[in-house]
Coordinates of C-alpha atoms and ligand atoms in Angstrom, one line a residue:
X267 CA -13.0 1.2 -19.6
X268 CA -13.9 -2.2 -18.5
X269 CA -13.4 -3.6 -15.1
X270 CA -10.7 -5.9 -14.4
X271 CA -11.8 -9.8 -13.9
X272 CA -8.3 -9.9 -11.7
X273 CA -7.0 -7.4 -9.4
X274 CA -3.1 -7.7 -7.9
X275 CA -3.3 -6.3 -4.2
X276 CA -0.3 -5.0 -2.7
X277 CA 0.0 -5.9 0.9
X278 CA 2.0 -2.5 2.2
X279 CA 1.3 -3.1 5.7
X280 CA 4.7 -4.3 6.5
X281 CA 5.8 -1.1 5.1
X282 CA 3.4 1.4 5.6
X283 CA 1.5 0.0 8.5
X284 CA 4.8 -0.5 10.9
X285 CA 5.9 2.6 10.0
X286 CA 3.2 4.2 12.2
X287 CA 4.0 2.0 15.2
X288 CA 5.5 3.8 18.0
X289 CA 7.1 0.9 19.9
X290 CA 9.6 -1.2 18.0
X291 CA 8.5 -4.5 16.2
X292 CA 11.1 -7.1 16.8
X293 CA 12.3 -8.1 13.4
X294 CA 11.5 -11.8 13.8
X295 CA 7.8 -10.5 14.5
X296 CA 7.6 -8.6 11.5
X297 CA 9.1 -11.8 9.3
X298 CA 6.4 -14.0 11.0
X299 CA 3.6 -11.5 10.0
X300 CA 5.6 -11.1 6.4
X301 CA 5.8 -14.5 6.1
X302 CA 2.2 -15.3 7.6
X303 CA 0.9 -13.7 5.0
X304 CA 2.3 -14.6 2.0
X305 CA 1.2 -18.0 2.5
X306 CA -2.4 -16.5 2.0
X307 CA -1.2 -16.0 -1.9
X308 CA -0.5 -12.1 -2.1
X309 CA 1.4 -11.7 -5.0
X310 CA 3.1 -8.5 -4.1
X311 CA 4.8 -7.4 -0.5
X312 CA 5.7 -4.2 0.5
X313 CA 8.2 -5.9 3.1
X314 CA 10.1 -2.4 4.3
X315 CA 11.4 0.9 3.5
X316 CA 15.0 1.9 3.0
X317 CA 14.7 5.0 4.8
X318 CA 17.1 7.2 7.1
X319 CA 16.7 5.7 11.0
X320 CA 16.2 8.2 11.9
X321 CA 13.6 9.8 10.1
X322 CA 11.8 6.3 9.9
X323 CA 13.1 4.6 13.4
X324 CA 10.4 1.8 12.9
X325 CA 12.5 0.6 9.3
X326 CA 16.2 0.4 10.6
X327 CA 16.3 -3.6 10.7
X328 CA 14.9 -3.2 7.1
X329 CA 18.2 -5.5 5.6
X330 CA 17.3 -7.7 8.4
X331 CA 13.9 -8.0 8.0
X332 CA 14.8 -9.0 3.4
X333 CA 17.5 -11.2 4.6
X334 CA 15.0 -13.3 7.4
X335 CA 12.1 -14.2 5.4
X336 CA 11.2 -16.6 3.1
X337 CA 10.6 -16.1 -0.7
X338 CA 7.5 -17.7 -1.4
X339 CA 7.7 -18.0 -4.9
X340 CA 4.6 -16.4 -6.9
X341 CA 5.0 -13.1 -4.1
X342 CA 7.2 -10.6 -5.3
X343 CA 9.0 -8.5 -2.1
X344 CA 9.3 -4.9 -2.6
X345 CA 10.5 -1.7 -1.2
X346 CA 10.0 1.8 -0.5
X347 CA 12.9 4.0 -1.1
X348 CA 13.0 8.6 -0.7
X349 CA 16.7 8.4 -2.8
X350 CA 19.0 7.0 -4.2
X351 CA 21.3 5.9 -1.3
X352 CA 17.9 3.6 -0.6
X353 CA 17.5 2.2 -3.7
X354 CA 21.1 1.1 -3.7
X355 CA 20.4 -0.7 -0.3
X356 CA 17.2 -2.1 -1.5
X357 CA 18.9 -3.6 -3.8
X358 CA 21.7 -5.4 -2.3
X359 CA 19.5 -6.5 -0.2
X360 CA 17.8 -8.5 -2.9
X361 CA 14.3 -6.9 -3.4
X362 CA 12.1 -7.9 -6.2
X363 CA 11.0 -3.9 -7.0
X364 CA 11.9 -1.0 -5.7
X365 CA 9.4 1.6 -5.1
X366 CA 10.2 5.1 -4.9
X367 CA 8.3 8.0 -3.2
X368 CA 7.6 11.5 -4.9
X369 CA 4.8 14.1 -3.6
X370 CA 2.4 15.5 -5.7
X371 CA 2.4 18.2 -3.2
X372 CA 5.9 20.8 -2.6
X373 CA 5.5 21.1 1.2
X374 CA 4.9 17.5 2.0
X375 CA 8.1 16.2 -0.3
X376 CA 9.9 18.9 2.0
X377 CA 8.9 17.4 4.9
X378 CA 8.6 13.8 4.2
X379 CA 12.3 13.5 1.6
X380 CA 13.6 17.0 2.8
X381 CA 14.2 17.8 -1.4
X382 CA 11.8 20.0 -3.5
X383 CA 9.9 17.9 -5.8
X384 CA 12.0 19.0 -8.5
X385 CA 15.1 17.3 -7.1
X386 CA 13.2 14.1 -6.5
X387 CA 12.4 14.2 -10.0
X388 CA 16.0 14.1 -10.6
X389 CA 16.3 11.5 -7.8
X390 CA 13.8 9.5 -9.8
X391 CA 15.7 9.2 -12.7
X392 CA 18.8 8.3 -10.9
X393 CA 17.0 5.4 -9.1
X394 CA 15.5 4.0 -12.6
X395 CA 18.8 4.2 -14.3
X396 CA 20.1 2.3 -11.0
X397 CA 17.5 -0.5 -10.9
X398 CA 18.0 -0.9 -15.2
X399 CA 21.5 -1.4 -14.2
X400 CA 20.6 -3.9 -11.6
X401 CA 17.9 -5.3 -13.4
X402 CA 15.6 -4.5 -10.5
X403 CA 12.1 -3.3 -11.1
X404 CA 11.6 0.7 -10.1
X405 CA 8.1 1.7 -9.8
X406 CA 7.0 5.5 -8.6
X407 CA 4.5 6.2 -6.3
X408 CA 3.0 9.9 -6.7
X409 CA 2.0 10.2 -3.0
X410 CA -0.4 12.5 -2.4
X411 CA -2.4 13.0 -5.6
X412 CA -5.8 13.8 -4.0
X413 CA -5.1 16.5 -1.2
X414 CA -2.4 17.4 1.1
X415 CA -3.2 17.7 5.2
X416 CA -0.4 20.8 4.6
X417 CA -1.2 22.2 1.0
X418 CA -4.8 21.6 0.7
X419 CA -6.3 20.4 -2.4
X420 CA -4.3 19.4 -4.9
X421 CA -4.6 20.4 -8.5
X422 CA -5.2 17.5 -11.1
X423 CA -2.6 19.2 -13.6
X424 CA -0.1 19.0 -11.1
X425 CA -0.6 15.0 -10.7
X426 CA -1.1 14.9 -14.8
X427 CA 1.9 17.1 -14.8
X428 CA 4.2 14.7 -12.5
X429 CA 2.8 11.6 -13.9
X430 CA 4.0 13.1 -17.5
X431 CA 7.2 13.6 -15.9
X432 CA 8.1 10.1 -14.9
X433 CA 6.4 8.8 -18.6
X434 CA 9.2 10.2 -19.9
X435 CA 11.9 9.4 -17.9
X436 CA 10.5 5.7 -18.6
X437 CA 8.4 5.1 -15.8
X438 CA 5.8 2.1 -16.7
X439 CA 4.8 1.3 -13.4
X440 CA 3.1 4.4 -11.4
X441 CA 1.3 4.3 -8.4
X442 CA -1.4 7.2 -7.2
X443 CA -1.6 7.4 -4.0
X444 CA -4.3 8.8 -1.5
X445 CA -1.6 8.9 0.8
X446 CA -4.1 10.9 4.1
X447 CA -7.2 9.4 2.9
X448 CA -8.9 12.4 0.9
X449 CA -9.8 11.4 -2.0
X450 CA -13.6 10.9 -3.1
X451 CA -14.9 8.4 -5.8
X452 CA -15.7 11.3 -8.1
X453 CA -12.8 12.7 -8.0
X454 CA -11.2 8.9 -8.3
X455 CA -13.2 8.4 -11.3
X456 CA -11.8 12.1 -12.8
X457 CA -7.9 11.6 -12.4
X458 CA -7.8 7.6 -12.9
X459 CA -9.7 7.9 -16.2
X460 CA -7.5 11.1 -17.3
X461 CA -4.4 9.6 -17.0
X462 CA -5.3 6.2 -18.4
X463 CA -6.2 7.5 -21.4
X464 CA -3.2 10.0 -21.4
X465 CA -0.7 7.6 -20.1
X466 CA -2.1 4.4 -22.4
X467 CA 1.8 3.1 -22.1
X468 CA 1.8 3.2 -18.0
X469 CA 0.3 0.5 -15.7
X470 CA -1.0 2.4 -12.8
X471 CA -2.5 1.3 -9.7
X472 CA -3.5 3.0 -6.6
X473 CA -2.5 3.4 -2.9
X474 CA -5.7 4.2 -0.6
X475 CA -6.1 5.2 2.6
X476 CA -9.1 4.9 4.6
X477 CA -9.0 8.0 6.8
X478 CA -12.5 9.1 6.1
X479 CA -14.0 5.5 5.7
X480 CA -14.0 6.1 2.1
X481 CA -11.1 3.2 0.5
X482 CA -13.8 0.8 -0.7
X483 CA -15.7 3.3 -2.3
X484 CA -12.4 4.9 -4.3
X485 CA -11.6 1.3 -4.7
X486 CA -15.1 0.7 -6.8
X487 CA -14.7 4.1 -8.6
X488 CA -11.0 3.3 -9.7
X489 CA -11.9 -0.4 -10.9
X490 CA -14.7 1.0 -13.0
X491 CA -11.9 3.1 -14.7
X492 CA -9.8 0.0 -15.3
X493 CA -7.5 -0.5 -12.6
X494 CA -6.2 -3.3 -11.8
X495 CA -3.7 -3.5 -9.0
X496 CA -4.4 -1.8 -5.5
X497 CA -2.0 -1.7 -2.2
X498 CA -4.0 -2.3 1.7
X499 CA -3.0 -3.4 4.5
X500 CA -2.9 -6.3 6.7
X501 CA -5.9 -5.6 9.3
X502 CA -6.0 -2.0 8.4
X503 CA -3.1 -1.7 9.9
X504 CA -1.2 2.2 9.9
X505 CA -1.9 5.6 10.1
X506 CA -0.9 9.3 8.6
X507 CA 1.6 10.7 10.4
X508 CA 0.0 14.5 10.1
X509 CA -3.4 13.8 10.3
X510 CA -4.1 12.9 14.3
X511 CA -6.5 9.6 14.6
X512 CA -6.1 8.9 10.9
X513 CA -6.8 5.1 10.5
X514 CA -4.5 3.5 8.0
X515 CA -5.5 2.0 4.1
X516 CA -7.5 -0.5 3.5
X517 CA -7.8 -3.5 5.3
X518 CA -6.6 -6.3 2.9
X519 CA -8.6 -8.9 3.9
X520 CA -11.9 -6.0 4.0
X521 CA -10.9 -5.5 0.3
X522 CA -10.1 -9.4 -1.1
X523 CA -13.2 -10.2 0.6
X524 CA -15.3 -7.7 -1.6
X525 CA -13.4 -8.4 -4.7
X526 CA -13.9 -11.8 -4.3
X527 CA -18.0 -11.8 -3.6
X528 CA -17.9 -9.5 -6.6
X529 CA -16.5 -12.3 -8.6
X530 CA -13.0 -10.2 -9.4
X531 CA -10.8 -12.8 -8.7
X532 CA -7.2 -11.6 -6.7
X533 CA -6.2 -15.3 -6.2
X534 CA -5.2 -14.3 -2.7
X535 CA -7.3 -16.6 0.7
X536 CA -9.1 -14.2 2.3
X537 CA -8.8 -16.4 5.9
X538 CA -5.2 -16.5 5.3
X539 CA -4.8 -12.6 5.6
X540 CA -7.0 -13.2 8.9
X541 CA -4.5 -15.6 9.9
X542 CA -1.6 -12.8 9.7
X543 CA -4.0 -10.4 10.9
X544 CA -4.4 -11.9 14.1
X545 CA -0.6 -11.9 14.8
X546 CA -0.8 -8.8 13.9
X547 CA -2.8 -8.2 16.6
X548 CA -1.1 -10.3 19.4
X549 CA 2.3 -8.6 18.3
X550 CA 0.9 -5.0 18.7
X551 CA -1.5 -6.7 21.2
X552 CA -4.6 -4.3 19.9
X553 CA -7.7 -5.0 17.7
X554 CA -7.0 -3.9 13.6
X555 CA -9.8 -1.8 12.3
X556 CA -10.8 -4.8 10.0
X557 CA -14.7 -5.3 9.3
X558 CA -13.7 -8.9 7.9
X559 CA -11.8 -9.7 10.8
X560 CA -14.3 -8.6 12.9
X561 CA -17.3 -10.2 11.4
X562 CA -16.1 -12.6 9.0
X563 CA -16.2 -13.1 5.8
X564 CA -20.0 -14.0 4.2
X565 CA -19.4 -17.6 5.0
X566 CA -18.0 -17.9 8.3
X567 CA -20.7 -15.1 9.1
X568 CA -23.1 -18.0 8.4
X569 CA -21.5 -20.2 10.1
X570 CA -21.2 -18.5 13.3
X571 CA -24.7 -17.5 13.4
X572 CA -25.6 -21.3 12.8
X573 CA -23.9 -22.6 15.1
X574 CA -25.0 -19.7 17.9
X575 CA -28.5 -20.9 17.0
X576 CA -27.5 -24.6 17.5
X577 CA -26.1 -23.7 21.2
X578 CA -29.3 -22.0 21.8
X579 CA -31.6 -24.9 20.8
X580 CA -29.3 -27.3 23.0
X581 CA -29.0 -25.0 26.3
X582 CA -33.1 -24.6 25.0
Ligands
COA814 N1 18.7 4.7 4.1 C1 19.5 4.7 5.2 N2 20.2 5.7 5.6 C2 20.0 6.8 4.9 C3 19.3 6.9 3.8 C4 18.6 5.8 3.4 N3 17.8 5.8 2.3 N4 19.4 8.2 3.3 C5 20.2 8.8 4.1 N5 20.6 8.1 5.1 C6 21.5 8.4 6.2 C7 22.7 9.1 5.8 O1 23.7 8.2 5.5 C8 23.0 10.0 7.0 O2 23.6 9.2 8.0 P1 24.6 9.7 9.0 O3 23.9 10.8 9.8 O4 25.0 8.5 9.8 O5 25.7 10.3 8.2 C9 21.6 10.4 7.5 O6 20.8 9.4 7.0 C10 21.2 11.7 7.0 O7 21.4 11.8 5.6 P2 20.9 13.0 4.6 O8 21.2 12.6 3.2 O9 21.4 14.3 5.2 O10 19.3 12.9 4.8 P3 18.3 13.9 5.5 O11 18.5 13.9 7.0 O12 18.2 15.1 4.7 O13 16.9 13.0 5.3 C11 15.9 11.3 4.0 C12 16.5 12.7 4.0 C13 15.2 11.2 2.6 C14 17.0 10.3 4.1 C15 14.9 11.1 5.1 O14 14.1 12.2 5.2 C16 14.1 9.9 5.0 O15 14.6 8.8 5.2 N6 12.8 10.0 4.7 C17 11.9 8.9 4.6 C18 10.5 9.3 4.5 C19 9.6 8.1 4.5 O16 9.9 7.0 4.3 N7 8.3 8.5 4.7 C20 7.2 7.6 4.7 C21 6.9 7.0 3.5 S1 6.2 8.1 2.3
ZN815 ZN1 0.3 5.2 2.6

């Protein structure tokens, strides 16, 4: 499969990053970061989830937060949804997509949807027929597909097996998603290349954590197999809310900036994520796990050094 010359990233820290945030984000600081970084050119938001408050506390101003920002045209705003009763919401409050959850793994769809995986099929099908009629965009995101922090490893067949499952229902849009961070670029390379040659009719992209400091890597693997649209977050923002001191996907402006040195182009400005990564930081008033942010990107690494040397030869 050849690699893509232009990736779409998904910016899901909005979504999955503030999720993990103990203390409440006021909702006019989660439309400035929203808003902050759409103006850097990503073309695809994860802006909330439509989610029971009280399973997902941090989500509750979620119709707030669609109604308050803008709608930079050339961004599309989605959202993630665990039924129907959330895709209905998503919708009337005016989402491009909808995205809904399903887990490749029985006890974590317990835990995380309270349904068996069997009735979020059924949910899935629901929500598609609901978005057709609503001409909103659903897309399904097979959480999990790479190992389970309750089940264990999970089975290939089983993500083939689910995967077929939504094919049929008339899924185009599928997501895999290393949703704690435990996937490997081998296996990467095994189940992306299986299910783009069994699925030729789906577009899939991935969603990667980087719990084990591995999200590049998959990212490298997965591109090699032909995709072509990944999610990260803002700073590196978020978490995994079973796996203690999990660190949260890939930082977005970490994986623009290697994209872009690579010559892949995502047509996103990598300082521009940096922008909304630093209020980011002021809002949750900690330091992101970004390397970019940290360092800079190539560039402005250069730049800094130069002008440290220049300070030197003055004080000199
Ligand atoms: N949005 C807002 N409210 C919702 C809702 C939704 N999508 N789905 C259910 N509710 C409300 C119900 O109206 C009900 O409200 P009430 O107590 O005021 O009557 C309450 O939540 C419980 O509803 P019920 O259908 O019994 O849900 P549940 O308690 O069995 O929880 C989910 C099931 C799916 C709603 C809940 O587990 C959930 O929101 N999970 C989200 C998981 C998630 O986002 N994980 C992270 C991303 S993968
Ligand atoms: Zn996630």
């Amino acid at each position: 499969m050849a690699q893509a010359s232009k990736v779409t990233i998904v910016e899901v820290g909005p979504r999955d990053g503030f999720q993990m945030e103990k203390t409440f984000i006021p909702t006019e600081s989660k439309i400035a970061i929203i808003n902050t970084v759409a103006r850097s050119g990503v073309p695809k938001i994860e802006a909330a989830s439509f989610t029971s408050p009280k399973a997902i506390p941090q989500m509750r101003d979620a119709q707030a937060v669609m109604e308050g920002i803008e709608r930079r045209p050339g961004s599309a705003y989605t959202a993630l949804v665990p039924n129907l009763k959330g895709a209905q919401l998503a919708i009337s409050a005016g989402v491009d997509a909808i995205r809904v959850v399903i887990c490749s793994s029985e006890a974590y769809n317990q835990r995380n949807v309270r349904m068996s995986v069997a009735e979020s099929l059924k949910t899935c099908e629901e929500i598609l027929q609901t978005g057709r009629a609503a001409s909103t965009a659903v897309e399904a995101v097979v959480a999990l597909a790479f190992g389970c922090p309750l089940e264990g490893d999970i089975a290939e067949e089983k993500v083939v097996e689910l995967t077929r499952r939504l094919a049929e229902m008339g899924y185009r849009e599928i997501s895999i998603a290393d949703s704690a961070g435990l996937a490997n670029p081998a296996q990467v390379q095994r189940l992306m290349r299986r299910l783009v040659r069994e699925f030729p009719d789906v577009h899939f992209s991935m969603h990667i954590h980087n719990t084990r400091g591995l999200g590049l890597a998959n990212v490298l693997a997965a591109l090699e197999e032909g995709i072509d649209a990944f999610d990260s977050s803002l700073g590196g923002l978020g978490g995994c809310p079973v796996v203690p001191g999990a660190r949260g996907n890939i930082p977005t402006e970490d994986l623009v900036n290697m994209l872009e040195e690579m010559g892949v182009e995502t047509g996103v400005d990598v300082e521009g994520v940096m922008v909304a990564s630093r209020v980011a930081q002021e809002v949750l008033e900690r330091t992101l796990p970004s390397y970019v942010l940290a360092a800079g990107t190539r560039q402005q690494l250069y730049r800094n050094i130069e002008e440290r040397e220049r300070e030197k030869s003055v004080t000199r």
